[in-house]
XYZ file of N, CA and C in Angstrom:
519
model
N 14.284 -7.584 12.153
C 15.221 -7.421 13.272
C 14.997 -6.216 14.150
N 14.540 -5.147 13.413
C 14.181 -3.900 14.203
C 13.116 -4.066 15.175
N 12.110 -4.791 14.669
C 10.873 -5.026 15.512
C 11.314 -5.847 16.727
N 12.060 -6.847 16.516
C 12.527 -7.665 17.598
C 13.382 -6.875 18.593
N 14.286 -6.019 18.103
C 15.191 -5.288 18.946
C 14.244 -4.273 19.756
N 13.318 -3.601 19.171
C 12.417 -2.596 19.789
C 11.614 -3.293 20.826
N 11.145 -4.487 20.528
C 10.296 -5.259 21.484
C 11.104 -5.662 22.700
N 12.344 -6.016 22.535
C 13.231 -6.451 23.640
C 13.543 -5.170 24.514
N 13.741 -4.008 23.887
C 14.010 -2.786 24.653
C 12.798 -2.442 25.460
N 11.622 -2.570 24.837
C 10.395 -2.167 25.584
C 10.196 -3.174 26.769
N 10.482 -4.467 26.626
C 10.432 -5.352 27.714
C 11.336 -5.010 28.826
N 12.572 -4.638 28.488
C 13.546 -4.239 29.452
C 13.066 -2.952 30.218
N 12.563 -1.996 29.563
C 12.069 -0.752 30.181
C 10.895 -1.090 31.055
N 10.025 -1.962 30.649
C 8.880 -2.401 31.479
C 9.323 -3.050 32.777
N 10.349 -3.945 32.716
C 10.821 -4.533 33.920
C 11.522 -3.588 34.860
N 12.331 -2.701 34.258
C 12.915 -1.649 35.119
C 11.908 -0.758 35.772
N 10.906 -0.370 35.056
C 9.795 0.392 35.661
C 9.085 -0.337 36.712
N 8.895 -1.529 36.559
C 8.259 -2.398 37.587
C 9.088 -2.460 38.862
N 10.400 -2.613 38.672
C 11.283 -2.662 39.829
C 11.301 -1.387 40.540
N 11.322 -0.207 39.840
C 11.332 1.072 40.494
C 9.987 1.400 41.179
N 8.904 0.867 40.582
C 7.544 0.992 41.193
C 7.482 0.263 42.488
N 8.052 -0.946 42.526
C 8.070 -1.755 43.695
C 8.915 -1.035 44.813
N 10.142 -0.557 44.352
C 10.994 0.165 45.296
C 10.355 1.405 45.811
N 9.593 2.118 44.980
C 8.879 3.354 45.538
C 7.819 2.879 46.587
N 7.190 1.793 46.327
C 6.210 1.327 47.414
C 6.902 0.916 48.638
N 8.055 0.346 48.510
C 8.742 -0.146 49.706
C 9.332 1.030 50.580
N 9.740 2.064 49.870
C 10.299 3.227 50.710
C 9.197 4.268 50.934
N 7.966 3.962 50.730
C 6.876 4.786 50.975
C 6.895 6.205 50.172
N 7.338 5.981 48.922
C 7.289 7.159 48.019
C 6.252 6.918 47.025
N 4.973 7.349 47.413
C 3.796 7.092 46.626
C 3.919 7.660 45.207
N 4.445 8.892 45.071
C 4.459 9.490 43.719
C 5.356 8.682 42.838
N 6.506 8.266 43.413
C 7.446 7.462 42.562
C 6.822 6.132 42.099
N 6.144 5.481 42.987
C 5.473 4.234 42.740
C 4.393 4.430 41.585
N 3.561 5.505 41.701
C 2.569 5.750 40.771
C 3.104 6.011 39.353
N 4.129 6.944 39.302
C 4.736 7.402 38.078
C 5.363 6.095 37.358
N 6.149 5.324 38.024
C 6.658 4.190 37.384
C 5.677 3.107 37.076
N 4.655 2.971 37.874
C 3.591 2.065 37.533
C 2.852 2.457 36.212
N 2.604 3.745 35.980
C 1.970 4.173 34.838
C 2.844 4.034 33.603
N 4.172 4.366 33.751
C 5.104 4.215 32.653
C 5.192 2.685 32.319
N 5.173 1.914 33.358
C 5.335 0.383 33.127
C 4.049 -0.036 32.397
N 2.891 0.392 32.732
C 1.684 0.037 32.101
C 1.639 0.464 30.628
N 2.222 1.705 30.282
C 2.267 2.189 28.986
C 3.193 1.352 28.113
N 4.341 1.052 28.690
C 5.383 0.236 27.991
C 4.850 -1.242 27.780
N 4.097 -1.790 28.666
C 3.520 -3.077 28.547
C 2.524 -3.084 27.456
N 1.683 -2.158 27.376
C 0.715 -2.047 26.254
C 1.309 -1.914 24.899
N 2.410 -1.094 24.798
C 3.148 -0.958 23.634
C 3.759 -2.321 23.195
N 4.362 -2.936 24.114
C 4.926 -4.275 23.843
C 3.928 -5.306 23.358
N 2.778 -5.337 23.997
C 1.727 -6.253 23.557
C 1.210 -5.876 22.210
N 1.030 -4.610 21.949
C 0.669 -4.113 20.592
C 1.649 -4.503 19.523
N 2.887 -4.318 19.840
C 3.900 -4.749 18.775
C 3.869 -6.188 18.583
N 3.725 -7.065 19.648
C 3.629 -8.474 19.510
C 2.481 -8.920 18.657
N 1.329 -8.251 18.857
C 0.171 -8.639 18.079
C 0.229 -8.191 16.697
N 0.798 -6.990 16.387
C 0.847 -6.479 15.073
C 1.863 -7.256 14.165
N 2.929 -7.606 14.792
C 4.080 -8.137 14.006
C 4.260 -9.596 14.369
N 3.190 -10.334 14.491
C 3.246 -11.743 14.807
C 3.440 -12.463 13.531
N 4.625 -12.290 12.862
C 4.901 -12.926 11.661
C 6.285 -13.636 11.705
N 6.353 -14.836 11.110
C 7.563 -15.563 11.004
C 7.684 -16.126 9.572
N 8.972 -16.238 9.132
C 9.169 -16.780 7.814
C 10.329 -17.727 7.776
N 10.116 -18.971 7.216
C 11.201 -19.979 7.053
C 11.221 -20.477 5.638
N 12.388 -20.589 5.099
C 12.433 -21.223 3.724
C 13.430 -22.349 3.738
N 13.122 -23.290 2.887
C 14.019 -24.384 2.675
C 14.243 -24.437 1.105
N 14.878 -25.502 0.568
C 15.106 -25.578 -0.832
C 13.844 -26.041 -1.634
N 12.832 -26.500 -0.868
C 11.623 -27.051 -1.570
C 10.429 -26.108 -1.345
N 10.315 -25.474 -0.255
C 9.158 -24.686 0.117
C 9.463 -23.564 1.075
N 8.484 -22.670 1.350
C 8.661 -21.693 2.454
C 7.367 -21.707 3.297
N 7.523 -21.404 4.548
C 6.400 -21.401 5.498
C 6.324 -19.980 6.049
N 5.148 -19.371 5.801
C 4.892 -17.948 6.324
C 3.828 -18.181 7.283
N 4.106 -17.664 8.549
C 3.104 -17.712 9.656
C 2.704 -16.306 9.990
N 1.389 -16.006 9.835
C 0.888 -14.701 10.070
C -0.204 -14.781 11.132
N 0.032 -14.235 12.367
C -1.048 -14.206 13.409
C -1.615 -15.605 13.601
N -0.814 -16.611 13.613
C -1.274 -17.962 13.887
C -1.632 -18.765 12.735
N -1.857 -18.192 11.546
C -2.172 -18.850 10.294
C -0.916 -19.227 9.689
N -0.796 -20.500 9.293
C 0.514 -20.993 8.561
C 0.220 -21.222 7.227
N 1.123 -20.704 6.298
C 0.969 -20.915 4.852
C 2.213 -21.610 4.393
N 2.078 -22.852 3.920
C 3.265 -23.570 3.423
C 3.065 -23.718 1.843
N 4.050 -23.086 1.112
C 3.929 -23.009 -0.263
C 5.124 -23.660 -0.888
N 4.916 -24.690 -1.744
C 6.023 -25.289 -2.431
C 6.423 -24.485 -3.660
N 7.693 -24.330 -3.852
C 8.157 -23.466 -4.996
C 7.650 -23.965 -6.336
N 7.620 -25.283 -6.464
C 7.097 -25.924 -7.783
C 5.654 -25.667 -8.016
N 4.826 -25.331 -6.967
C 3.532 -25.165 -7.130
C 3.087 -23.670 -7.347
N 4.061 -22.781 -7.458
C 3.789 -21.380 -7.636
C 3.339 -21.215 -9.093
N 2.134 -20.503 -9.224
C 1.568 -20.412 -10.600
C 1.715 -19.013 -11.061
N 1.842 -18.006 -10.154
C 1.985 -16.593 -10.597
C 2.734 -15.849 -9.456
N 3.450 -14.799 -9.797
C 4.048 -13.994 -8.815
C 3.851 -12.432 -9.269
N 3.943 -11.665 -8.282
C 3.732 -10.188 -8.572
C 4.531 -9.350 -7.494
N 5.313 -8.423 -7.984
C 6.038 -7.563 -6.995
C 5.131 -6.486 -6.439
N 5.299 -6.210 -5.191
C 4.572 -5.127 -4.561
C 5.573 -4.159 -4.015
N 5.119 -3.202 -3.148
C 6.005 -2.292 -2.572
C 6.631 -2.996 -1.375
N 7.843 -3.455 -1.537
C 8.578 -4.080 -0.451
C 8.120 -5.549 -0.174
N 7.336 -6.092 -1.043
C 6.939 -7.534 -0.853
C 6.698 -8.161 -2.195
N 6.736 -9.473 -2.172
C 6.427 -10.232 -3.316
C 5.320 -11.145 -3.023
N 4.234 -11.175 -3.937
C 3.064 -11.923 -3.861
C 3.125 -13.118 -4.714
N 2.856 -14.277 -4.119
C 2.864 -15.540 -4.867
C 1.516 -16.163 -4.709
N 1.182 -16.807 -5.880
C -0.116 -17.499 -5.994
C 0.165 -18.991 -6.348
N -0.448 -19.838 -5.543
C -0.244 -21.259 -5.806
C -1.196 -21.860 -6.803
N -0.899 -22.926 -7.450
C -1.805 -23.601 -8.301
C -3.085 -24.018 -7.488
N -4.210 -23.835 -8.145
C -5.420 -24.185 -7.536
C -6.049 -23.054 -6.620
N -5.324 -21.968 -6.397
C -5.965 -20.901 -5.667
C -6.820 -20.065 -6.555
N -7.775 -19.422 -5.927
C -8.636 -18.551 -6.651
C -7.922 -17.373 -7.214
N -8.526 -16.767 -8.228
C -8.038 -15.503 -8.853
C -7.889 -14.451 -7.644
N -6.785 -13.763 -7.567
C -6.581 -12.793 -6.574
C -6.217 -13.191 -5.226
N -6.052 -14.512 -4.976
C -5.603 -15.032 -3.673
C -4.151 -15.225 -3.748
N -3.476 -14.440 -2.846
C -1.973 -14.457 -2.919
C -1.506 -14.629 -1.472
N -0.281 -15.047 -1.324
C 0.457 -15.013 -0.052
C 1.504 -13.887 -0.222
N 1.613 -12.942 0.617
C 2.498 -11.866 0.574
C 3.688 -12.067 1.472
N 4.892 -12.070 0.876
C 6.058 -12.285 1.711
C 6.885 -10.808 1.684
N 7.126 -10.361 2.887
C 7.773 -8.996 2.958
C 9.262 -9.181 2.656
N 9.624 -8.350 1.707
C 11.153 -8.391 1.469
C 11.821 -7.408 2.357
N 11.160 -6.621 3.146
C 11.752 -5.672 4.054
C 12.036 -6.398 5.367
N 11.012 -7.111 5.911
C 11.161 -7.799 7.209
C 12.088 -9.044 7.098
N 11.901 -9.760 5.908
C 12.714 -10.980 5.729
C 13.574 -10.852 4.509
N 14.469 -11.763 4.391
C 15.298 -11.861 3.185
C 14.976 -13.170 2.394
N 13.962 -13.110 1.653
C 13.515 -14.344 1.018
C 14.398 -14.631 -0.287
N 15.625 -14.889 -0.107
C 16.632 -15.055 -1.233
C 16.318 -16.355 -1.951
N 16.034 -17.456 -1.213
C 15.737 -18.699 -1.910
C 14.451 -18.551 -2.740
N 13.435 -18.012 -2.177
C 12.175 -17.824 -2.929
C 12.410 -16.943 -4.212
N 13.100 -15.825 -4.005
C 13.354 -14.936 -5.217
C 14.224 -15.633 -6.230
N 15.205 -16.394 -5.787
C 16.052 -17.107 -6.709
C 15.246 -18.166 -7.517
N 14.391 -18.953 -6.795
C 13.573 -19.923 -7.445
C 12.559 -19.301 -8.457
N 11.975 -18.257 -7.981
C 11.035 -17.511 -8.936
C 11.835 -16.987 -10.239
N 13.074 -16.513 -10.064
C 13.845 -16.088 -11.190
C 14.192 -17.203 -12.078
N 14.602 -18.401 -11.440
C 14.890 -19.551 -12.253
C 13.620 -19.965 -13.067
N 12.519 -20.007 -12.420
C 11.312 -20.504 -13.170
C 10.881 -19.479 -14.258
N 11.103 -18.175 -13.983
C 10.770 -17.131 -14.941
C 11.718 -17.268 -16.181
N 13.014 -17.464 -15.915
C 13.873 -17.675 -17.041
C 13.690 -18.947 -17.850
N 13.028 -19.952 -17.156
C 12.633 -21.140 -17.863
C 11.354 -21.042 -18.629
N 10.670 -19.930 -18.514
C 9.472 -19.604 -19.243
C 8.194 -20.131 -18.589
N 8.203 -20.428 -17.247
C 7.125 -20.960 -16.664
C 6.007 -19.909 -16.269
N 6.400 -18.593 -16.176
C 5.397 -17.546 -15.902
C 5.126 -16.748 -17.105
N 4.045 -16.886 -17.760
C 3.617 -16.075 -18.936
C 3.005 -14.787 -18.383
N 3.027 -13.823 -19.289
C 2.395 -12.525 -18.955
C 0.875 -12.683 -18.784
N 0.354 -12.190 -17.813
C -1.094 -12.374 -17.477
C -1.858 -11.223 -18.074
N -2.865 -11.435 -18.808
C -3.625 -10.427 -19.499
C -4.413 -9.672 -18.424
N -4.374 -8.309 -18.580
C -5.097 -7.447 -17.638
C -4.295 -6.883 -16.492
N -3.049 -7.396 -16.349
C -2.146 -6.871 -15.233
C -1.664 -5.495 -15.655
N -1.251 -5.415 -16.953
C -0.815 -4.098 -17.432
C -1.770 -3.643 -18.515
N -2.106 -2.403 -18.554
C -3.161 -1.853 -19.507
C -2.838 -2.069 -20.984
N -1.551 -2.018 -21.228
C -1.174 -2.127 -22.721
C 0.241 -2.599 -22.753
N 0.741 -2.780 -23.951
C 2.068 -3.274 -24.265
C 3.244 -2.211 -23.965
N 2.873 -1.013 -23.606
C 3.875 0.074 -23.349
C 4.712 -0.301 -22.084
N 4.120 -1.092 -21.215
C 4.832 -1.479 -20.034
C 5.483 -2.900 -20.298
N 6.819 -2.926 -20.283
C 7.464 -4.208 -20.580
C 7.119 -4.698 -21.977
N 7.348 -3.976 -23.055
C 6.942 -4.534 -24.376
C 7.803 -5.791 -24.783
N 7.180 -6.633 -25.497
C 7.795 -7.899 -25.922
C 8.372 -8.686 -24.681
N 7.695 -8.738 -23.740
C 8.119 -9.411 -22.492
C 7.075 -10.533 -22.101
N 6.923 -11.436 -22.991
C 5.814 -12.463 -22.688
C 6.176 -13.351 -21.624
N 7.485 -13.579 -21.322
C 7.910 -14.535 -20.293
C 8.221 -13.703 -18.971
N 8.006 -12.458 -18.988
C 8.202 -11.571 -17.749
C 9.617 -11.439 -17.321
N 10.645 -11.636 -18.104
C 12.017 -11.563 -17.795
C 12.492 -10.202 -17.518
N 12.017 -9.275 -18.399
C 12.371 -7.863 -18.192
C 11.788 -7.274 -16.916
N 10.597 -7.682 -16.694
C 9.895 -7.195 -15.417
C 10.701 -7.732 -14.221
N 11.079 -8.982 -14.265
C 11.728 -9.589 -13.153
C 13.090 -8.843 -12.896
N 13.826 -8.718 -13.981
C 15.171 -8.006 -13.823
C 15.062 -6.672 -13.319
N 14.000 -5.820 -13.790
C 13.813 -4.510 -13.339
C 13.524 -4.454 -11.860
N 12.600 -5.311 -11.446
C 12.103 -5.327 -10.065
C 13.158 -5.823 -9.137
N 14.041 -6.773 -9.566
C 15.169 -7.207 -8.728
C 16.162 -6.133 -8.595
N 16.390 -5.323 -9.610
C 17.314 -4.187 -9.441
C 16.697 -3.200 -8.472
N 15.455 -2.913 -8.608
C 14.799 -1.832 -7.722
C 14.702 -2.309 -6.352
N 14.533 -3.636 -6.115
C 14.438 -4.126 -4.690
C 15.794 -4.574 -4.125
N 16.825 -4.424 -4.884
C 18.207 -4.713 -4.430
C 18.498 -6.245 -4.288
N 17.927 -7.026 -5.223
C 18.160 -8.498 -5.265
C 18.776 -8.866 -6.534
N 19.270 -8.000 -7.325
C 19.779 -8.197 -8.563
C 21.073 -9.131 -8.504
N 21.761 -9.010 -7.347
C 23.038 -9.839 -7.255
C 22.671 -11.379 -7.277
N 21.363 -11.807 -7.040
C 21.073 -13.204 -7.115
C 21.068 -13.691 -8.461
N 20.836 -12.828 -9.557
C 20.658 -13.371 -10.798
C 21.755 -12.670 -11.771
N 22.626 -11.888 -11.264
C 23.538 -11.144 -12.089
C 24.294 -12.061 -13.035
N 24.786 -13.190 -12.557
C 25.597 -14.130 -13.383
C 24.767 -14.714 -14.453
N 23.498 -15.077 -14.262
C 22.629 -15.576 -15.282
C 22.306 -14.540 -16.339
N 22.103 -13.248 -15.976
C 21.773 -12.265 -16.972
C 23.023 -11.947 -17.762
N 24.189 -11.903 -17.145
C 25.412 -11.546 -17.915
C 25.827 -12.763 -18.827
N 25.361 -14.008 -18.550
C 25.777 -15.102 -19.366
C 24.866 -15.321 -20.679
N 24.114 -14.264 -21.074
C 23.448 -14.452 -22.263
C 21.976 -13.877 -22.318
N 21.618 -13.223 -21.415
C 20.319 -12.584 -21.404
C 20.582 -11.153 -21.458
């Protein structure tokens, strides 16, 4: 939302600068026209840069999510998720059949992937995701957590998504 707001502000400033540049040209104020044209050009470059850097969309339904990054579209069905991993402000998911280390990263900061996180939590509590060897160096991190429930609960608290599973955890976990 912040990126969209900032982009719209930059577009508005660019249009205003263009109008004042044209006005300066019409009233024969060369300095005014040049200054506003330079500011307009800088604002236009910033707007284009923002658009290219943050060309990301995310949509989710009850069966799948679609992540579009710079024109590449990734459609991932929740039932096909084979592995998940929390990152700093994002969640990485791996689909069945993908190579080792090939993930789709969904930003939890830019988007609110509540359906994705809820489905991952449901599948984790059902025992679908076993602990992957080599992810943690030893058993001191999340000991006795072969189904990754402790890891999930801790990360959901840390990322402020605990409210999505609070009733399930309090009902017997």
